[in-house]
Tab-separated table of C-alpha atoms in Angstrom:
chain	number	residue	atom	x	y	z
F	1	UNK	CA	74.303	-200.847	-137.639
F	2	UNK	CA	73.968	-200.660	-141.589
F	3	UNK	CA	76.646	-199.315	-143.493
F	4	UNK	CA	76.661	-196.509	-145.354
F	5	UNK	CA	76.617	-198.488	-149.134
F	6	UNK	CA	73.316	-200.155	-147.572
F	7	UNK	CA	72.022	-196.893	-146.241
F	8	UNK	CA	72.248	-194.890	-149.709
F	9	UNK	CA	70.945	-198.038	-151.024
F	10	UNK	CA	67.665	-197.807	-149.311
F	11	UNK	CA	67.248	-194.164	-149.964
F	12	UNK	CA	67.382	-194.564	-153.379
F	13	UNK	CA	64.231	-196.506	-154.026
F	14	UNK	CA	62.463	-194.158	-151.898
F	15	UNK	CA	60.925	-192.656	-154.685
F	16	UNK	CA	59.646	-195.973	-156.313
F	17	UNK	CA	58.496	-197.476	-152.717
F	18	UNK	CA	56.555	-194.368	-151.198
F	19	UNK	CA	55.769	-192.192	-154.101
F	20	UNK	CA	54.170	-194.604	-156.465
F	21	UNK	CA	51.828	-193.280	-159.269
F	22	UNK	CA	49.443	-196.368	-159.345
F	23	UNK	CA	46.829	-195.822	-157.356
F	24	UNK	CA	45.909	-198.735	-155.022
F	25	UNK	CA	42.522	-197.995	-153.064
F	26	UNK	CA	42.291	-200.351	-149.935
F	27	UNK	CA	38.783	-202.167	-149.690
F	28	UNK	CA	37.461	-204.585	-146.810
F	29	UNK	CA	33.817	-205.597	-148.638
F	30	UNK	CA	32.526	-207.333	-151.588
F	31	UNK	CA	30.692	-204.333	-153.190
F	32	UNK	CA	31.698	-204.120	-157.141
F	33	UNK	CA	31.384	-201.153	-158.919
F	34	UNK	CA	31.981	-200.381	-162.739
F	35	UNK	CA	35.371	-198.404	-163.115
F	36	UNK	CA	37.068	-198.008	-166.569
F	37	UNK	CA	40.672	-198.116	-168.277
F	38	UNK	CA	42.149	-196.359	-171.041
F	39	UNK	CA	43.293	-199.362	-173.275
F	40	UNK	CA	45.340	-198.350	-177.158
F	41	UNK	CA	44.879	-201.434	-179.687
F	42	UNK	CA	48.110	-202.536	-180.199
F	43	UNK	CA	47.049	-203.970	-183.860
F	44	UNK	CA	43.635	-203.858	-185.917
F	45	UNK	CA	41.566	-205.618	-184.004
F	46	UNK	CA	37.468	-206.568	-184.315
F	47	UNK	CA	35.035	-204.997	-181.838
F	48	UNK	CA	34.405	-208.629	-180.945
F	49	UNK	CA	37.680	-209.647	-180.572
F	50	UNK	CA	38.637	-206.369	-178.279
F	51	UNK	CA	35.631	-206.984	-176.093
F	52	UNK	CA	36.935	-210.554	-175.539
F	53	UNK	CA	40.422	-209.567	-174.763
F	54	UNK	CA	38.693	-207.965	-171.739
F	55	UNK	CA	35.655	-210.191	-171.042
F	56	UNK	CA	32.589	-207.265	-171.926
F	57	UNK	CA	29.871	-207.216	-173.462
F	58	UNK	CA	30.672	-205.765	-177.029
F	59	UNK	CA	27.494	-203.833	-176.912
F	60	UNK	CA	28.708	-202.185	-173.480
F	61	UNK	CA	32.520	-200.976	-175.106
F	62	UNK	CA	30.737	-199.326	-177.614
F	63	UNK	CA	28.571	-197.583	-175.884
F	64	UNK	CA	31.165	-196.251	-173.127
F	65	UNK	CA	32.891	-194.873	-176.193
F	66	UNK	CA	29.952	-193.525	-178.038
F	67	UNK	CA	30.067	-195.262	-180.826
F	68	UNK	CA	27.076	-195.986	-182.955
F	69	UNK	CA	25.807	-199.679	-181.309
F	70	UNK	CA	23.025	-199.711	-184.795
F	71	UNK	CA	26.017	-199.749	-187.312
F	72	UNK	CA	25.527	-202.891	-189.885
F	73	UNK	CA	27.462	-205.925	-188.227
F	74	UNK	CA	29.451	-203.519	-185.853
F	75	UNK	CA	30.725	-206.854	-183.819
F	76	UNK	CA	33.114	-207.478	-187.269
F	77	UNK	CA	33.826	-203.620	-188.000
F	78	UNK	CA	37.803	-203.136	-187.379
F	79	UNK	CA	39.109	-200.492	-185.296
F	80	UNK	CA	42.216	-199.652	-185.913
F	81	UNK	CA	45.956	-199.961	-184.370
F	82	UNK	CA	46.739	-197.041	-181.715
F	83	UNK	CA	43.303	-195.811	-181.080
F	84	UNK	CA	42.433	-195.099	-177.664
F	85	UNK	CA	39.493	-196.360	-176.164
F	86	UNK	CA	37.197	-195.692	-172.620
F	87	UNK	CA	37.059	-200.029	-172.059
F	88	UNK	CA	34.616	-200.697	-169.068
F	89	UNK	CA	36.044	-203.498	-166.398
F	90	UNK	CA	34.468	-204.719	-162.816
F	91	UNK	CA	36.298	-203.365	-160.081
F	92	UNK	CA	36.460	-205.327	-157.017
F	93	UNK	CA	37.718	-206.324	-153.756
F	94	UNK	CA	40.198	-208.683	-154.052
F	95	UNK	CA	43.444	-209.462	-151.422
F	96	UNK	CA	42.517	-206.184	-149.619
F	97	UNK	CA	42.305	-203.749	-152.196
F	98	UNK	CA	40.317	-202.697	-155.446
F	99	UNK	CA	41.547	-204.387	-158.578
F	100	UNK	CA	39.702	-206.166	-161.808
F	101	UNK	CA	40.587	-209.923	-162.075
F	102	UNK	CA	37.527	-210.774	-164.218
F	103	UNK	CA	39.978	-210.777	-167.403
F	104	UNK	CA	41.593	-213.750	-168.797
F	105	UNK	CA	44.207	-214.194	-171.741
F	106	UNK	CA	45.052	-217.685	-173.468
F	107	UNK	CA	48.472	-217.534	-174.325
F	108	UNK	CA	49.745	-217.584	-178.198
F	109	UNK	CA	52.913	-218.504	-179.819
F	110	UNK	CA	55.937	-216.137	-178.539
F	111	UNK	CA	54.275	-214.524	-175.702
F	112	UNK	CA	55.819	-213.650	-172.818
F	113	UNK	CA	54.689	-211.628	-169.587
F	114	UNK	CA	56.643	-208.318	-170.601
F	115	UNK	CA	54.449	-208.584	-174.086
F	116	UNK	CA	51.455	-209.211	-172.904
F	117	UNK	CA	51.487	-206.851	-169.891
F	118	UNK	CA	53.043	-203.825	-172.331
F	119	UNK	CA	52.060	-204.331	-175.744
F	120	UNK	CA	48.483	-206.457	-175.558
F	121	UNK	CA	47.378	-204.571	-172.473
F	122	UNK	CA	48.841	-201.202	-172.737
F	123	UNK	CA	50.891	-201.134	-170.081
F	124	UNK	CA	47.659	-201.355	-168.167
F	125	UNK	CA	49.236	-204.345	-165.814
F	126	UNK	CA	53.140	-205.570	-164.981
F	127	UNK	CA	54.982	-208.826	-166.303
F	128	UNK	CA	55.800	-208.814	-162.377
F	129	UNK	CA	51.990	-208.633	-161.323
F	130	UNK	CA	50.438	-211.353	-163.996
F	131	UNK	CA	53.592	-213.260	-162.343
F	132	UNK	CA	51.785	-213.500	-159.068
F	133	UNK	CA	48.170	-213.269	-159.714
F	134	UNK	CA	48.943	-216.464	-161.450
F	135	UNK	CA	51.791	-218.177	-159.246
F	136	UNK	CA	54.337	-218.658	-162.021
F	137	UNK	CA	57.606	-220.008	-160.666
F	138	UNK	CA	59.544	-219.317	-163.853
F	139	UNK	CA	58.296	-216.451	-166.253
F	140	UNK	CA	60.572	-217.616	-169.125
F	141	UNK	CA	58.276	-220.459	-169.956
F	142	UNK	CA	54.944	-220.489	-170.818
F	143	UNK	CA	52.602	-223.163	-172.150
F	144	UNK	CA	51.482	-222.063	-175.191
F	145	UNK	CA	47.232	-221.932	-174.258
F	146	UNK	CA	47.661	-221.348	-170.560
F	147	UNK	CA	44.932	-219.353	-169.514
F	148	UNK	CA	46.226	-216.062	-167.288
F	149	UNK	CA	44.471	-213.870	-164.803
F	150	UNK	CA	44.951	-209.959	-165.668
F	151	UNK	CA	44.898	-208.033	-162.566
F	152	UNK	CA	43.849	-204.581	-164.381
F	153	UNK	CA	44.252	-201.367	-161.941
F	154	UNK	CA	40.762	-199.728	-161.182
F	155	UNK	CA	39.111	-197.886	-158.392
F	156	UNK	CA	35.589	-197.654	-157.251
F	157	UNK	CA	35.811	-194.660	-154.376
F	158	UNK	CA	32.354	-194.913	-153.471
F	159	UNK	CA	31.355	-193.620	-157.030
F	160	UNK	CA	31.683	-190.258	-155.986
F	161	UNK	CA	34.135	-187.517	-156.225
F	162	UNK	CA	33.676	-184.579	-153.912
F	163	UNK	CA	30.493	-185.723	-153.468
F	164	UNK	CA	29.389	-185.931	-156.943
F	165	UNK	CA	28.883	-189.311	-158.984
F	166	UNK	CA	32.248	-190.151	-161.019
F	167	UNK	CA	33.545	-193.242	-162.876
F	168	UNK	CA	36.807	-193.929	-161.883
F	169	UNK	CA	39.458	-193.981	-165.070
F	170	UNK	CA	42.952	-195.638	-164.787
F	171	UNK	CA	45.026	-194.201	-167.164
F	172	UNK	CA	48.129	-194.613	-168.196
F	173	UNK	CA	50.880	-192.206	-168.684
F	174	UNK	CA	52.951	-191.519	-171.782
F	175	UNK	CA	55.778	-189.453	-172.393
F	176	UNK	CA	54.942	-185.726	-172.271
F	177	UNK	CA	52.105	-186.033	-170.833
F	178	UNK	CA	51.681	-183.694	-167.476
F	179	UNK	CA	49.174	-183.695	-164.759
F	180	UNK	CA	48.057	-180.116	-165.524
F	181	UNK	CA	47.260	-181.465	-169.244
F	182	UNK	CA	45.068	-185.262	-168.292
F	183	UNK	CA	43.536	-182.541	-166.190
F	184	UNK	CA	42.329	-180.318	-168.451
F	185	UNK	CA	41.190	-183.240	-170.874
F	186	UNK	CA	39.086	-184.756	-168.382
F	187	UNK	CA	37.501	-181.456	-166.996
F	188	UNK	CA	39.442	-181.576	-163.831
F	189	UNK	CA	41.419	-180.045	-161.612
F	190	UNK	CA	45.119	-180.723	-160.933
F	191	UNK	CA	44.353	-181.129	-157.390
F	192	UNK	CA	41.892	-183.273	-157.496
F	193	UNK	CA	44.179	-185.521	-159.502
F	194	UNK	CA	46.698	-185.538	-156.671
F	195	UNK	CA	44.368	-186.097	-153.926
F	196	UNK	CA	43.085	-188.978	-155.409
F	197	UNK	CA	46.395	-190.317	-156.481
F	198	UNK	CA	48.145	-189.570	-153.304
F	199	UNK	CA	50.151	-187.671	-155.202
F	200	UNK	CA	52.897	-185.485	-153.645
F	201	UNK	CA	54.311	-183.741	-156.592
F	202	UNK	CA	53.098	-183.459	-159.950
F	203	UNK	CA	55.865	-185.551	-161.557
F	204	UNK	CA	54.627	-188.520	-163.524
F	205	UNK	CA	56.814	-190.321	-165.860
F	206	UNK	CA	55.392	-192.623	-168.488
F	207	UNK	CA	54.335	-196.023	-167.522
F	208	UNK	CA	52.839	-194.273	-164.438
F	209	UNK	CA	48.879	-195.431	-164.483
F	210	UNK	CA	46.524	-192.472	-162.628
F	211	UNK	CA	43.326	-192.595	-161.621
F	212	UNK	CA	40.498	-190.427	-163.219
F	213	UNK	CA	37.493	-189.086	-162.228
F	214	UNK	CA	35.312	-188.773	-164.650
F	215	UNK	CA	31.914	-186.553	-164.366
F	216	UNK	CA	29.025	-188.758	-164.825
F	217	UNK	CA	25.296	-189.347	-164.168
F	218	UNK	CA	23.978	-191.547	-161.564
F	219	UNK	CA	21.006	-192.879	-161.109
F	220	UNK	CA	17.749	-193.451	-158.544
F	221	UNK	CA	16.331	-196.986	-159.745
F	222	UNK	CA	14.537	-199.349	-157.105
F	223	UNK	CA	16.640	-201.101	-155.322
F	224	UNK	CA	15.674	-204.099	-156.442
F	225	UNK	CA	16.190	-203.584	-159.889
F	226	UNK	CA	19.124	-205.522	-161.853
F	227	UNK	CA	20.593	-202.304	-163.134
F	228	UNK	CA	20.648	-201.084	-159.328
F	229	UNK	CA	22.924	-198.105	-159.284
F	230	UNK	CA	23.716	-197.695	-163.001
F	231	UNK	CA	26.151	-195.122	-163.158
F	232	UNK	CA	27.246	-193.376	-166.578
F	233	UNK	CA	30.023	-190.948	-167.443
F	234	UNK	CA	29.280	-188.018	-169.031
F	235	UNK	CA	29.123	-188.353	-173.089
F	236	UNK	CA	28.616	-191.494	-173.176
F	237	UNK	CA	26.140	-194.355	-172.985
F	238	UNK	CA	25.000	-197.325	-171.496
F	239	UNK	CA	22.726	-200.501	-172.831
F	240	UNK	CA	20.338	-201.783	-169.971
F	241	UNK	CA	17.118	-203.726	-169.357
F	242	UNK	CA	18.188	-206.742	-171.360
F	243	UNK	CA	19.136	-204.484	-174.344
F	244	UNK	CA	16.015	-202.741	-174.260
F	245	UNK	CA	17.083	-199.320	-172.881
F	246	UNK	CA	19.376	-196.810	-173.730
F	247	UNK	CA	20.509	-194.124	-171.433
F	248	UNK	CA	22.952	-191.289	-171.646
F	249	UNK	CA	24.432	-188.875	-169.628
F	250	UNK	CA	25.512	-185.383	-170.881
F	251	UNK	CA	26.924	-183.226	-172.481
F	252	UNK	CA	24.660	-180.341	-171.440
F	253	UNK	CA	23.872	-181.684	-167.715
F	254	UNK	CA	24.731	-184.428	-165.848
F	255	UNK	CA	21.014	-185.812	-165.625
F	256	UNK	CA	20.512	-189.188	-166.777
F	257	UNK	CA	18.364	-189.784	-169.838
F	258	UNK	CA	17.291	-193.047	-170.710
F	259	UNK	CA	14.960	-194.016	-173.671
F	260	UNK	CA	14.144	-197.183	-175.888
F	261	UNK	CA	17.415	-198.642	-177.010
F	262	UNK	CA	18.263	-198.910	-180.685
F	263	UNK	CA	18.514	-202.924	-180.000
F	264	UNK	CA	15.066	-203.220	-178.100
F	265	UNK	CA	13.493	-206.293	-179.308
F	266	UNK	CA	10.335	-208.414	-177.387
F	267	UNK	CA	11.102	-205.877	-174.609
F	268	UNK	CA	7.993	-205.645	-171.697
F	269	UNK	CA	5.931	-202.305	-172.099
F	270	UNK	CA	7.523	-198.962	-171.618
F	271	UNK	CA	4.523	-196.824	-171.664
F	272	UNK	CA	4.134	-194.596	-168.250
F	273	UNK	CA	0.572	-196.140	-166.418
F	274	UNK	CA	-1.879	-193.855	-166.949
F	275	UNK	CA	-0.718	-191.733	-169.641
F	276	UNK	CA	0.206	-191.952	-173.146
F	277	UNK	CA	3.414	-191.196	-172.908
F	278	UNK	CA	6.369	-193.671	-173.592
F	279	UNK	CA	9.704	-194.301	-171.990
F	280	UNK	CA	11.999	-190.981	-172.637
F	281	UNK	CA	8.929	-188.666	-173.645
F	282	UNK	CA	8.185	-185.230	-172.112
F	283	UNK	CA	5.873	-183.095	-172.903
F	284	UNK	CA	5.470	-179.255	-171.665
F	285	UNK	CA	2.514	-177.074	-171.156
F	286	UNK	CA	3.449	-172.786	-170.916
F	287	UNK	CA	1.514	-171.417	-168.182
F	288	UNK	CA	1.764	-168.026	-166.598
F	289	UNK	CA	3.019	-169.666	-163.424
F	290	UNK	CA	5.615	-170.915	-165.736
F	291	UNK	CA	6.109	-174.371	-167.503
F	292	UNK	CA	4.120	-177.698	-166.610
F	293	UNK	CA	6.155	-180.707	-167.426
F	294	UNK	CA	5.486	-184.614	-167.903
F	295	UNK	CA	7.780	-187.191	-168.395
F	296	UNK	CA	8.054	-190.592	-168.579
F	297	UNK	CA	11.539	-192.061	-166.728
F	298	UNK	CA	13.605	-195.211	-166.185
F	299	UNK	CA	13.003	-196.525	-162.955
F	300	UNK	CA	15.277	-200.129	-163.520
F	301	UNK	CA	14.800	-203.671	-164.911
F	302	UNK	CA	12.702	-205.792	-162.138
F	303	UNK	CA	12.106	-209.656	-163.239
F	304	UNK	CA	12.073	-209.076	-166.966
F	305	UNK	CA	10.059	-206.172	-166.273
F	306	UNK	CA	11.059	-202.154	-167.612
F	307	UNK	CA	9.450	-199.998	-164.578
F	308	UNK	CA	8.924	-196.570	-165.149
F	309	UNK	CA	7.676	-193.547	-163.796
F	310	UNK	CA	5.542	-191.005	-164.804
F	311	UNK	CA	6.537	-187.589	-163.010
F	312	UNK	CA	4.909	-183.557	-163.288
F	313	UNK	CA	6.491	-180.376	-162.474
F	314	UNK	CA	5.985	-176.648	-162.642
F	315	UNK	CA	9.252	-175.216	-164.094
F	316	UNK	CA	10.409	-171.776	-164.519
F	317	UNK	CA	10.599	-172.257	-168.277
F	318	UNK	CA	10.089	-175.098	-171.004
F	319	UNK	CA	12.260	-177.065	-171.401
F	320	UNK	CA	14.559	-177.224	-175.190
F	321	UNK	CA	14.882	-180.276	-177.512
F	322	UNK	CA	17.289	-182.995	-175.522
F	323	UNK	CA	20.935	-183.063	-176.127
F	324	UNK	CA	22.404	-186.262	-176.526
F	325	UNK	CA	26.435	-186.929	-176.763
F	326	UNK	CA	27.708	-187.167	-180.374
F	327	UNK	CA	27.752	-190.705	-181.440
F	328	UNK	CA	30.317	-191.574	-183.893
F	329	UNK	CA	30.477	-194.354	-186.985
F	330	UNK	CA	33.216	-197.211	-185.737
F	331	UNK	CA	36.602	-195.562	-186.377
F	332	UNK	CA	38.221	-197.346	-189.696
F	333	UNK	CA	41.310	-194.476	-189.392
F	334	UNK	CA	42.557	-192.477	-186.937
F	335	UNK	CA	42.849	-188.839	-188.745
F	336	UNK	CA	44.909	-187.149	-186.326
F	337	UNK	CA	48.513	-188.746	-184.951
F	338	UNK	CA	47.528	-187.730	-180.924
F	339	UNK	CA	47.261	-191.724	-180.691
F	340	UNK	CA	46.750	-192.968	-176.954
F	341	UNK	CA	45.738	-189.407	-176.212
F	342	UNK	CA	42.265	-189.260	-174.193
F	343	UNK	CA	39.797	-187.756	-175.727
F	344	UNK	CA	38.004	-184.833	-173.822
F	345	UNK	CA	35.281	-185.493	-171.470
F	346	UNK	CA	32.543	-182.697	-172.957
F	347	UNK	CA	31.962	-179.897	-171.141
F	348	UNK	CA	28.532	-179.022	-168.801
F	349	UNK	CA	26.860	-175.630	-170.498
F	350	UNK	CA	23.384	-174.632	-169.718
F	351	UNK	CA	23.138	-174.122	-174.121
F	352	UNK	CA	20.667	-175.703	-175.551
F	353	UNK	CA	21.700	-176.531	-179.148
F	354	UNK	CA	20.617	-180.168	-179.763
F	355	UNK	CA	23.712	-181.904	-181.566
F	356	UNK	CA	23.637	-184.302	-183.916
F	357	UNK	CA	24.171	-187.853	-182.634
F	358	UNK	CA	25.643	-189.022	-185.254
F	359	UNK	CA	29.189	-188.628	-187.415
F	360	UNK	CA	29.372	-186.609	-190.330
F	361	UNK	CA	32.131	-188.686	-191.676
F	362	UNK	CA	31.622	-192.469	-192.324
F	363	UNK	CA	34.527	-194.638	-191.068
F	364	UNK	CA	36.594	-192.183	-189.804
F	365	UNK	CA	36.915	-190.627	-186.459
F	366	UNK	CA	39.451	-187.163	-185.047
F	367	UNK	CA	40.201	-186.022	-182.051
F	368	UNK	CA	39.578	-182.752	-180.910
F	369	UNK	CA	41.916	-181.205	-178.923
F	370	UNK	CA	45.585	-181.287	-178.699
F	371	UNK	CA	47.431	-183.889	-176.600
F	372	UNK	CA	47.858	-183.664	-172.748
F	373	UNK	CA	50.899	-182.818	-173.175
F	374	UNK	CA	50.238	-179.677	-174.506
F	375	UNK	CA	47.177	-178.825	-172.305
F	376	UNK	CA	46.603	-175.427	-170.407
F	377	UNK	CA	48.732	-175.452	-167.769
F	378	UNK	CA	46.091	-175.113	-164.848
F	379	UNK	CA	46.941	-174.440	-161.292
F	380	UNK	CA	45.964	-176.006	-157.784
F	381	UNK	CA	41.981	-175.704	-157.134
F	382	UNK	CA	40.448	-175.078	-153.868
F	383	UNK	CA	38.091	-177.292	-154.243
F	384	UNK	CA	37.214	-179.723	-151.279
F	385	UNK	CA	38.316	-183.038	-152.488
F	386	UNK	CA	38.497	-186.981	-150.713
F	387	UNK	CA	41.849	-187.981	-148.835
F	388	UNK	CA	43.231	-190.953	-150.384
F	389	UNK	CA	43.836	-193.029	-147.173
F	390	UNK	CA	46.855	-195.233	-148.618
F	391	UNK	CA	48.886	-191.850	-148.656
F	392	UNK	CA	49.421	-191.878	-144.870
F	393	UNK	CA	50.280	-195.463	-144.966
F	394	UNK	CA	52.847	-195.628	-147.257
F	395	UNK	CA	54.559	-192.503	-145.758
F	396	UNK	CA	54.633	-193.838	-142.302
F	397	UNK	CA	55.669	-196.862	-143.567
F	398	UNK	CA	58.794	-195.445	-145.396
F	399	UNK	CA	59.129	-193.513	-142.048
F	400	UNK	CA	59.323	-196.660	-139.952
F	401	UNK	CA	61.966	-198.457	-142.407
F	402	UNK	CA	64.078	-196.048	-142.744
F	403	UNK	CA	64.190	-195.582	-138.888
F	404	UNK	CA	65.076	-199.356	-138.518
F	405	UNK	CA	67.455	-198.899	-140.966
F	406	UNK	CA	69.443	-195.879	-138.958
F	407	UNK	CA	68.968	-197.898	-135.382
């Protein structure tokens, strides 16, 4: 029979063994999917050197974050200390659930787990979990070069939230923030944050890392295309077909839009067969039936190859110029002090205004908004949402120990 002492013990870490913020999302196959984290530079850094602190394609970081990929030697351009960045990582299946192990760190002069795990990655990972991914026996001493596995949180979820396509954002918490308020941000809903946090309350506490789901367009390429299943959150962009296509997603739908890419050099053809028209060009013909429209799509990169498609249809009215999302110059400042605040996922509108994809102010970047912490408050949504199905587990579980423990 445990004593009492032991008994208090146990329920005291209750709340850190069966309420945990960090989403884990069980997996059993192979399958990869492109999640995301929210990452703040802990010091001016190079675009080149933050894409190889996380092993990505420098070309890819910028694009996830809208940022103008055609910007004179953008690979050198510094961003700057405490801005907060969308960073694209691999999520897999790896020891039974979904986590990203595709990053490696070489360890410098005076590191130690606690600083890389809080300071170089954000908070993004644990001194205790780099500890085991890498089997150290004694954290206090590390080889100065000794290459490290990061085990970065992400989650795949089928790529869909309440049926819709979603990339999955792990971010984490900072004081103030409130559930109600990364809601709001990310056009949310509080519930939907719960349900796919398995979240019983909606306490967090800094250092807690959520799970996002952002809005985002997928896509319908041949299967046996290389970009199979390109998926892209809404205002951003993604580089594909060997650098020779662009596509975006947003902010006035969630269709996908893909056209030649600013970096499209010896690329294969991408005129539509039988037509004039060229990859991302529609045309429309007003009818008294209503509008007749032709355009030219992405259908995925096949053997070096850009397939597309040539598609008509009678619509009730012509379509307006295309919006694309705001690009932005590289960031050189931050003008407004909500660093490691998300910035806003833009809103869906059926307006038409076409918005200029570019900055109006070289080198410097704001962000709109106010901080979550000081977000509407929201309420709980009715909308249908997926169950988490760790949240059973782990309450069962704490069930079952602290049954043992009574016996």
């Amino acid at each position: 029979m445990p004593s009492l002492l032991h008994l208090l013990l146990f329920l005291s870490l209750i709340p850190s063994l069966c309420f945990s913020k960090s989403t884990i999302e069980p997996c059993s196959v192979s399958d990869t999917c492109t999640a995301m984290v929210g990452y703040t530079l802990y010091t001016d850094l190079k675009v080149s050197q933050l894409s190889s602190l996380f092993q990505i394609d420098p070309i890819s970081l910028l694009s996830a974050n809208a940022i103008d990929i055609s910007y004179p030697d953008v690979d050198n351009h510094i961003l700057p200390a405490r801005l907060f960045l969308h960073v694209p990582v691999p999520c897999s299946c790896s020891d039974g659930i979904r986590k990203s192990i595709g990053t490696r760190y070489k360890t410098r002069p005076s590191d130690t787990l606690s600083f890389i795990a809080d300071t170089v990655f954000s908070g993004l990972v644990s001194a205790d979990q780099i500890r085991d991914a890498n089997s150290i026996s004694d954290p206090s001493v590390l080889d100065v070069g000794q290459t490290l596995t990061i085990p970065l949180p992400c989650t795949c979820f089928n790529e869909t939230d309440n049926g819709l396509p979603a990339v999955y954002l792990s971010y984490v918490v900072r004081a103030g923030d409130t559930v109600a308020g990364i809601a709001a941000r990310y056009s949310t809903t509080v519930t939907d944050v719960m349900t796919v946090n398995a979240m019983g309350s909606t306490a967090v506490k800094a250092g807690d890392i959520l799970a996002i789901p952002l809005p985002a367009c997928g896509s319908g390429f041949t299967k046996y295309a290389s970009d199979y299943g390109l998926i892209v959150a809404n205002g951003s962009y993604a580089i594909t077909g060997s650098h020779c296509v662009q596509c975006s997603c947003g902010p006035g739908n969630l269709n996908l839009y893909c056209m030649p890419s600013p970096l499209a050099v010896s690329c294969s053809s991408m005129q539509c067969r039988n037509s004039n028209l060229m990859l991302g060009n529609v045309t429309a013909q007003p009818t008294s039936a209503g509008c007749n429209v032709t355009s030219c799509t992405y259908n995925g990169y096949v053997n070096g190859t850009i397939f597309t498609t040539l598609s008509t249809s009678l619509q009730p009215r012509c379509p307006g110029e295309h919006q694309f999302p705001p690009l932005i110059t590289p960031p050189t400042v931050l003008t407004r002090v909500s660093w490691g605040a998300p910035s806003p996922a833009p809103s869906i509108s059926d307006g038409v205004t076409t918005i200029t994809p570019k900055s109006s102010v070289p080198g410097t970047v704001s962000f709109p908004g106010v901080s979550p912490a000081n977000g509407p408050s929201g309420s709980l949504s009715a909308a249908p949402s997926s169950v988490n199905p760790l949240s059973g587990f782990l309450s069962a579980l704490c069930l079952f120990l602290l049954i043992r423990l009574l016996v």
